[in-house]
Tab-separated table of C-alpha atoms in Angstrom:
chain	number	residue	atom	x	y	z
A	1	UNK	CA	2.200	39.922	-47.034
A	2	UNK	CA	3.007	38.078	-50.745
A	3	UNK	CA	2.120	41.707	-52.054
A	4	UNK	CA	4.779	43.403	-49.411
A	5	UNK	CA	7.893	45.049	-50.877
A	6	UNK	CA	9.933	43.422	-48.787
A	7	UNK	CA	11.384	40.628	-49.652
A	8	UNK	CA	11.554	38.495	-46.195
A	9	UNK	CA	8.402	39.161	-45.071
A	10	UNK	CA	7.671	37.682	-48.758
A	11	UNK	CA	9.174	34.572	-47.993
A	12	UNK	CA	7.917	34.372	-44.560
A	13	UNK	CA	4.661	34.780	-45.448
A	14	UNK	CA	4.739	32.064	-48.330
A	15	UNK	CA	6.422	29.341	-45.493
A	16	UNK	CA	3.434	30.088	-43.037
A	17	UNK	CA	0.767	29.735	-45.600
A	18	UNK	CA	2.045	26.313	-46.763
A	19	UNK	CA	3.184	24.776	-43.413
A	20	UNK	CA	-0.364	26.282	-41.744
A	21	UNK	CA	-1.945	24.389	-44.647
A	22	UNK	CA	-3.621	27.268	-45.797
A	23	UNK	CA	-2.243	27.120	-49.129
A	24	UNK	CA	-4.440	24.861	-50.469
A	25	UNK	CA	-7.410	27.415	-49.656
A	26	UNK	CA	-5.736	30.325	-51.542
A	27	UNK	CA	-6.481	31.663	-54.842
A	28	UNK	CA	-4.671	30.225	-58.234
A	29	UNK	CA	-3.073	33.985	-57.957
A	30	UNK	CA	-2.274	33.695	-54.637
A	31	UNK	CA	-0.683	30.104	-55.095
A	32	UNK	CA	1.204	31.472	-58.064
A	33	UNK	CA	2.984	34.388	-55.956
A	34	UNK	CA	3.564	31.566	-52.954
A	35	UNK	CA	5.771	29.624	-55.957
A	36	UNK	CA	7.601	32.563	-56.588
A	37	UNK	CA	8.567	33.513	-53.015
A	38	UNK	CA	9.213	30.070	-52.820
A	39	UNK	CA	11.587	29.742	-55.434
A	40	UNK	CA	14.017	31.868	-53.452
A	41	UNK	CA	13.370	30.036	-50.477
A	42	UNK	CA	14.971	26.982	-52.777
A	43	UNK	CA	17.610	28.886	-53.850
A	44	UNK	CA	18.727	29.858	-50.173
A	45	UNK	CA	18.412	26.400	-48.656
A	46	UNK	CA	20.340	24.795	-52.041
A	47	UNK	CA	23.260	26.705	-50.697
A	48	UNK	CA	23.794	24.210	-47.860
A	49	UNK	CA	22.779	21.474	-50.256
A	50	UNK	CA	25.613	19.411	-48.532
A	51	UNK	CA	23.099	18.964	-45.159
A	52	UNK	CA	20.182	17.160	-45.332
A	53	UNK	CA	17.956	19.915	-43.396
A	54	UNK	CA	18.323	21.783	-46.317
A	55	UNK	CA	16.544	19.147	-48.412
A	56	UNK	CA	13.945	18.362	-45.319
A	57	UNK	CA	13.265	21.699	-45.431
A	58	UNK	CA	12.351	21.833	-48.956
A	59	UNK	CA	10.636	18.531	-48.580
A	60	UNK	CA	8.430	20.102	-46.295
A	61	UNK	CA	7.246	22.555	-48.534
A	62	UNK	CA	6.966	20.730	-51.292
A	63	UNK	CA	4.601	18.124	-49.521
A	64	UNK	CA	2.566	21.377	-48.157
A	65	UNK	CA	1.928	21.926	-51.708
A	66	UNK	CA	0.987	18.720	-52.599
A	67	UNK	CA	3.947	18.807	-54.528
A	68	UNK	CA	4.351	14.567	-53.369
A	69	UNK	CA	6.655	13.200	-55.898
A	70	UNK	CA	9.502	16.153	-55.753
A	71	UNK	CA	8.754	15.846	-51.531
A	72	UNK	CA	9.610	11.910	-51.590
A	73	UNK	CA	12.906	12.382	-53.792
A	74	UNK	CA	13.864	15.838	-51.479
A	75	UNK	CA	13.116	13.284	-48.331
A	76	UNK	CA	15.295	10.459	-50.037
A	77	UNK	CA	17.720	13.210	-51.023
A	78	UNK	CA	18.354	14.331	-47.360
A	79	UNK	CA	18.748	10.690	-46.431
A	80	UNK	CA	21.168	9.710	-48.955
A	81	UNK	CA	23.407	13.464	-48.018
A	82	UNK	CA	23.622	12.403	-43.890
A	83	UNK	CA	22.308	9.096	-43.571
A	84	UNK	CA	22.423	9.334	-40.025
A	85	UNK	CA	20.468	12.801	-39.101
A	86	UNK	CA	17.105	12.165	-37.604
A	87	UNK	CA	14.196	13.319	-39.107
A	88	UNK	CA	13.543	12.565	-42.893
A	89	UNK	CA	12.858	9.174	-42.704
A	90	UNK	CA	9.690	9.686	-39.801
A	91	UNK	CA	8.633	11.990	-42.403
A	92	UNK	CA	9.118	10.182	-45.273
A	93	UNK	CA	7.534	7.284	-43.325
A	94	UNK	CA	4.283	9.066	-42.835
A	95	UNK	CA	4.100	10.502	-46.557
A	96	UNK	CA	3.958	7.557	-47.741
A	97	UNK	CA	1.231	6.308	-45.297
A	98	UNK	CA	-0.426	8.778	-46.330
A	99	UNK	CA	0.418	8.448	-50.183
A	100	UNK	CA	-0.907	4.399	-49.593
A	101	UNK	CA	-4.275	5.427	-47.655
A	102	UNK	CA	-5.055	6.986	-51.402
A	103	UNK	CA	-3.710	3.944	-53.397
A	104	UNK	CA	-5.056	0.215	-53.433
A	105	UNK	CA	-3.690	-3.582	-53.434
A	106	UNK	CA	-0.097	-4.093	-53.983
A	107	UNK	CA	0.902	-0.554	-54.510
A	108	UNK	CA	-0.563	0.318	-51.812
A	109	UNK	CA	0.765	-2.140	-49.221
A	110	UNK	CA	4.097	-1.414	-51.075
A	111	UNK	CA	4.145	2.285	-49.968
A	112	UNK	CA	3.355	0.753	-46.742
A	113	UNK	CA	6.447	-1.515	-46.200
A	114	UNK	CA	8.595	0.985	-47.372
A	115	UNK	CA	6.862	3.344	-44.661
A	116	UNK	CA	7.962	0.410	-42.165
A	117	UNK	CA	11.124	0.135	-42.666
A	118	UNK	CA	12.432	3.910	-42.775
A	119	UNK	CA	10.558	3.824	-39.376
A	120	UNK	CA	12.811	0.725	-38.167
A	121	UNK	CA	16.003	2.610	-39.532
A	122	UNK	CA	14.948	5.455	-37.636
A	123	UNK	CA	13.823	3.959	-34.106
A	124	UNK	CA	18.174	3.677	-33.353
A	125	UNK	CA	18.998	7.675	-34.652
A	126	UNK	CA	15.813	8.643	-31.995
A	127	UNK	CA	17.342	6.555	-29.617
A	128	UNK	CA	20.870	7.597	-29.933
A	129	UNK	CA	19.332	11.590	-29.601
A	130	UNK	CA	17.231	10.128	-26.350
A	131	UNK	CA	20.556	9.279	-25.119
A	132	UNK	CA	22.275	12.360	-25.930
A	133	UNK	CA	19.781	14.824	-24.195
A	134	UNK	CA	18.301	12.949	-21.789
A	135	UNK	CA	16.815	16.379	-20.179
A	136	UNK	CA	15.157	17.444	-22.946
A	137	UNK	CA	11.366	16.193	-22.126
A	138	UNK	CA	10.186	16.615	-26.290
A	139	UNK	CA	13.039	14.325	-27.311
A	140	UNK	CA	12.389	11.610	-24.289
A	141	UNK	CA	8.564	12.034	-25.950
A	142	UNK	CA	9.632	11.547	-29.442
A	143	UNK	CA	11.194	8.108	-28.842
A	144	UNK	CA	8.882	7.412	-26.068
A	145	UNK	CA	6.265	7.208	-29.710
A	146	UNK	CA	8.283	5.755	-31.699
A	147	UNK	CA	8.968	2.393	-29.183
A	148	UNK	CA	5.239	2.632	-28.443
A	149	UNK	CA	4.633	2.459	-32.775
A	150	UNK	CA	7.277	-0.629	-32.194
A	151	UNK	CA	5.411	-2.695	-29.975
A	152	UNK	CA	7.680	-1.678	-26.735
A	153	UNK	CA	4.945	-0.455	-24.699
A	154	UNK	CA	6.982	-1.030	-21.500
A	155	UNK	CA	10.243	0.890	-22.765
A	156	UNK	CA	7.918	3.671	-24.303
A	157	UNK	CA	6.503	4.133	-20.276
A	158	UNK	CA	9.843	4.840	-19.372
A	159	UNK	CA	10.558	7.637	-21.847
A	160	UNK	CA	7.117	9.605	-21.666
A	161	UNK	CA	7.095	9.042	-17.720
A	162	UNK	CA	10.504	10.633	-17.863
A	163	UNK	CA	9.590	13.831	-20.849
A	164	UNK	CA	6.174	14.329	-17.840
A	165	UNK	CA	9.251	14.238	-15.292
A	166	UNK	CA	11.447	16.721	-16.777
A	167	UNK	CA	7.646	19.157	-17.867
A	168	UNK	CA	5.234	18.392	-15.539
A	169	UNK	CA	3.438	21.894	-16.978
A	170	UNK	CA	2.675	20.284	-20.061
A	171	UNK	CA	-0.412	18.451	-20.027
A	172	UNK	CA	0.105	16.060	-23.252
A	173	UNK	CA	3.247	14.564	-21.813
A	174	UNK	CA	1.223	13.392	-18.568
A	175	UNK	CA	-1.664	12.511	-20.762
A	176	UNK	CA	0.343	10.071	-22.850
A	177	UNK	CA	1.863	8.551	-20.050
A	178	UNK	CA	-1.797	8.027	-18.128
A	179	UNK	CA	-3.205	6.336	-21.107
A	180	UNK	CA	0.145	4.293	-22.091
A	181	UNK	CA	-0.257	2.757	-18.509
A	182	UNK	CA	-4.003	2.281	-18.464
A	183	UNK	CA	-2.806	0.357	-22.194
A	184	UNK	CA	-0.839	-1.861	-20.721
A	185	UNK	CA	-2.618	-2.617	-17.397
A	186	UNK	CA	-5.523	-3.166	-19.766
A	187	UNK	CA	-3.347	-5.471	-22.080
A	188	UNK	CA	-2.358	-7.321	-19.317
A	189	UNK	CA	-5.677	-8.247	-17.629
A	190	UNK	CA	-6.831	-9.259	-21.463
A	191	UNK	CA	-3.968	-10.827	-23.292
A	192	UNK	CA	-6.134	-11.343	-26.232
A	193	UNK	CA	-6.449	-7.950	-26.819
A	194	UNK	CA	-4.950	-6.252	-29.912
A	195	UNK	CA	-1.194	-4.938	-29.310
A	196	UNK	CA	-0.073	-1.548	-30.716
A	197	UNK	CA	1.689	-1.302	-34.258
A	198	UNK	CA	4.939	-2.838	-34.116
A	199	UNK	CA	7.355	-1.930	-37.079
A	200	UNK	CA	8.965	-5.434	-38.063
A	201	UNK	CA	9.555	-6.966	-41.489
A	202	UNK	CA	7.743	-9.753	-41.894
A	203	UNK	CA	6.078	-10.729	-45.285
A	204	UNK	CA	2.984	-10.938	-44.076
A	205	UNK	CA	2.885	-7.083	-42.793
A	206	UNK	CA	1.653	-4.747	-45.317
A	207	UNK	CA	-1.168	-7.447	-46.256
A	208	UNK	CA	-2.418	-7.305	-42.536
A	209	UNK	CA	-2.823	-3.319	-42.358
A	210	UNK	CA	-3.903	-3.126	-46.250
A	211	UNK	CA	-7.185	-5.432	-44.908
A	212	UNK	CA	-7.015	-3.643	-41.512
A	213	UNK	CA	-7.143	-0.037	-43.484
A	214	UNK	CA	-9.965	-1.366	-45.953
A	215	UNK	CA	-12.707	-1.245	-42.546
A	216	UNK	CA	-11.379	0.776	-40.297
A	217	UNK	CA	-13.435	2.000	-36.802
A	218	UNK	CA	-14.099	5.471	-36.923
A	219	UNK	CA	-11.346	6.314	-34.171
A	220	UNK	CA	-8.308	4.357	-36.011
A	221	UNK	CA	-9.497	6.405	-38.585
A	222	UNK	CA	-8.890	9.559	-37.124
A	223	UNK	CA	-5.702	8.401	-35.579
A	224	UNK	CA	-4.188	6.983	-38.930
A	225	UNK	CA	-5.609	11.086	-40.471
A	226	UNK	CA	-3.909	12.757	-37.577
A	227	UNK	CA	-0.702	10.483	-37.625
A	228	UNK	CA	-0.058	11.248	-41.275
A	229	UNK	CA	-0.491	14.845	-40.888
A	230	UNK	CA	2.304	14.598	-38.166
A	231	UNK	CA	5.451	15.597	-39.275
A	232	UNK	CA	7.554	15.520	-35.968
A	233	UNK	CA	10.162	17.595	-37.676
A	234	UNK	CA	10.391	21.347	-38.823
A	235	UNK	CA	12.938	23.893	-38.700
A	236	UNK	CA	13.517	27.207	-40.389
A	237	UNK	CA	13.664	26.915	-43.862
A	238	UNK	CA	13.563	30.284	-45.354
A	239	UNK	CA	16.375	31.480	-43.637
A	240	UNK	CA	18.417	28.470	-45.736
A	241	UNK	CA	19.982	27.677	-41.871
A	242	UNK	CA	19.620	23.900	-40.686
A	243	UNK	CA	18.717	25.106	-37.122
A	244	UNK	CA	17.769	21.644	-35.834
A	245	UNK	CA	14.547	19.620	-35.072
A	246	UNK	CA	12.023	20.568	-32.979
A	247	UNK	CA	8.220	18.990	-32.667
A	248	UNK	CA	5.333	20.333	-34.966
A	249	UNK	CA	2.404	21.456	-34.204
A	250	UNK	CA	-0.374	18.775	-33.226
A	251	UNK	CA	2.052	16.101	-32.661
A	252	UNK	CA	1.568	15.816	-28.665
A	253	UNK	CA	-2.486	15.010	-29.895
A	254	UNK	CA	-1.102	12.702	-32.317
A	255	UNK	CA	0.720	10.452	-29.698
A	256	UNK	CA	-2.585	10.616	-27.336
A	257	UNK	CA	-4.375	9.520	-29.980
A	258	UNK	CA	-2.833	6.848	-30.970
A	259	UNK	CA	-2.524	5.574	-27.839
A	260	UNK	CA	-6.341	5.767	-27.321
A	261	UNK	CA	-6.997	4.269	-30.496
A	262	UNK	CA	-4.884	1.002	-30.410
């Protein structure tokens, strides 16, 4: 389809093959004709350059690529346009995780406490959506994860019992909520045991996950790989058109795990 006369199917084709993460397989010549397909899909989505989809949207790409400095200032970009849309900064958040599992010492644990706080700003703009829809079961699940990532096991219950309420059908939703309350019956039978992630700002933070990163158990492993290739965000960028946030692939898995793992 990057060969095909027309145009869209162009453009389409170049936005699967980075978000699949197939790009990075391709050919030098193949890469080069995704960059020029997506250098329209820029141009379209700069015409709303007023909304910060259009800048997550780029973002996206751009981090598909590997492209991780431009995807970081697109992210901050979007933030800084409508500081109070939800979405860039969960991303941004697990860039840079993922930018400070490949970096050491203080730049590392840097990256890391910035990670932290975007996901602080961003636990009251999931809450305030919670609130808004409360029948929509992938929203109740969104901020169901992000309490559990904030240490609020018993307020993150609430929200995935309610998102397996509202879709029974849909088998991570239940599985989340089975192993959140096995969690917590477990952490309260063994106090001493090790509590989830909770995003706060103390000094002391980025120096305890820099040493807990540096001999990590196989599964945290996996969970810390899968939750930095969640983005719980995507939309459809090479129409240009901000058409809201909806969950990515994987990210249902991502919650299980990290539930499993903690």
């Amino acid at each position: 389809r990057l060969r095909d006369d027309v145009r869209v199917l162009r453009i389409e084709a170049a936005c699967v093959l980075v978000a699949s993460g197939t790009y990075h397989n391709l050919s030098d010549c193949e890469k080069t004709r995704v960059s020029l397909a997506l250098r329209d899909v820029k141009a379209s989505l700069m015409a709303a350059s007023d909304r910060a989809g259009a800048h997550l949207g780029w973002a996206m790409l751009c981090e598909g690529q590997g492209r991780f400095e431009e995807s970081v200032e697109a992210y901050q970009t979007a933030i800084r346009v409508e500081p109070n849309t939800t979405g860039p900064r969960s991303n941004l958040s697990s860039l840079l995780e993922n930018l400070a599992s490949q970096r050491s010492g203080k730049e590392a644990a840097d990256l890391i406490s910035q990670a932290d706080q975007l996901r602080v700003e961003e636990l009251p703009l999931l809450e305030r959506d919670a609130n808004l829809a409360p029948e929509n079961a992938s929203v109740q699940y969104r901020f169901g994860l992000a309490l559990y990532l904030a240490g609020r096991m018993n307020e993150a219950l609430e929200r995935l019992e309610t998102a397996a309420e509202l879709e029974p059908d849909v088998p991570d939703f239940t599985r989340a909520r089975d192993l959140l309350k096995q969690k917590i019956i477990e952490t309260e039978a063994d106090p001493g045991q090790p509590s989830p992630p909770a995003d706060t700002s103390t000094a002391d933070k980025p120096t305890k996950r820099s040493s807990a990163r540096s001999n990590p158990s196989p599964c945290s492993s996996l969970c810390n790989e899968q939750r930095n290739r969640s983005v719980p965000y995507r939309q459809s960028c090479y129409r240009g058109i901000y058409s809201g946030c909806r969950l990515k692939p994987h990210t249902h898995q991502v919650a299980t795990l990290i539930i499993e793992c903690w």
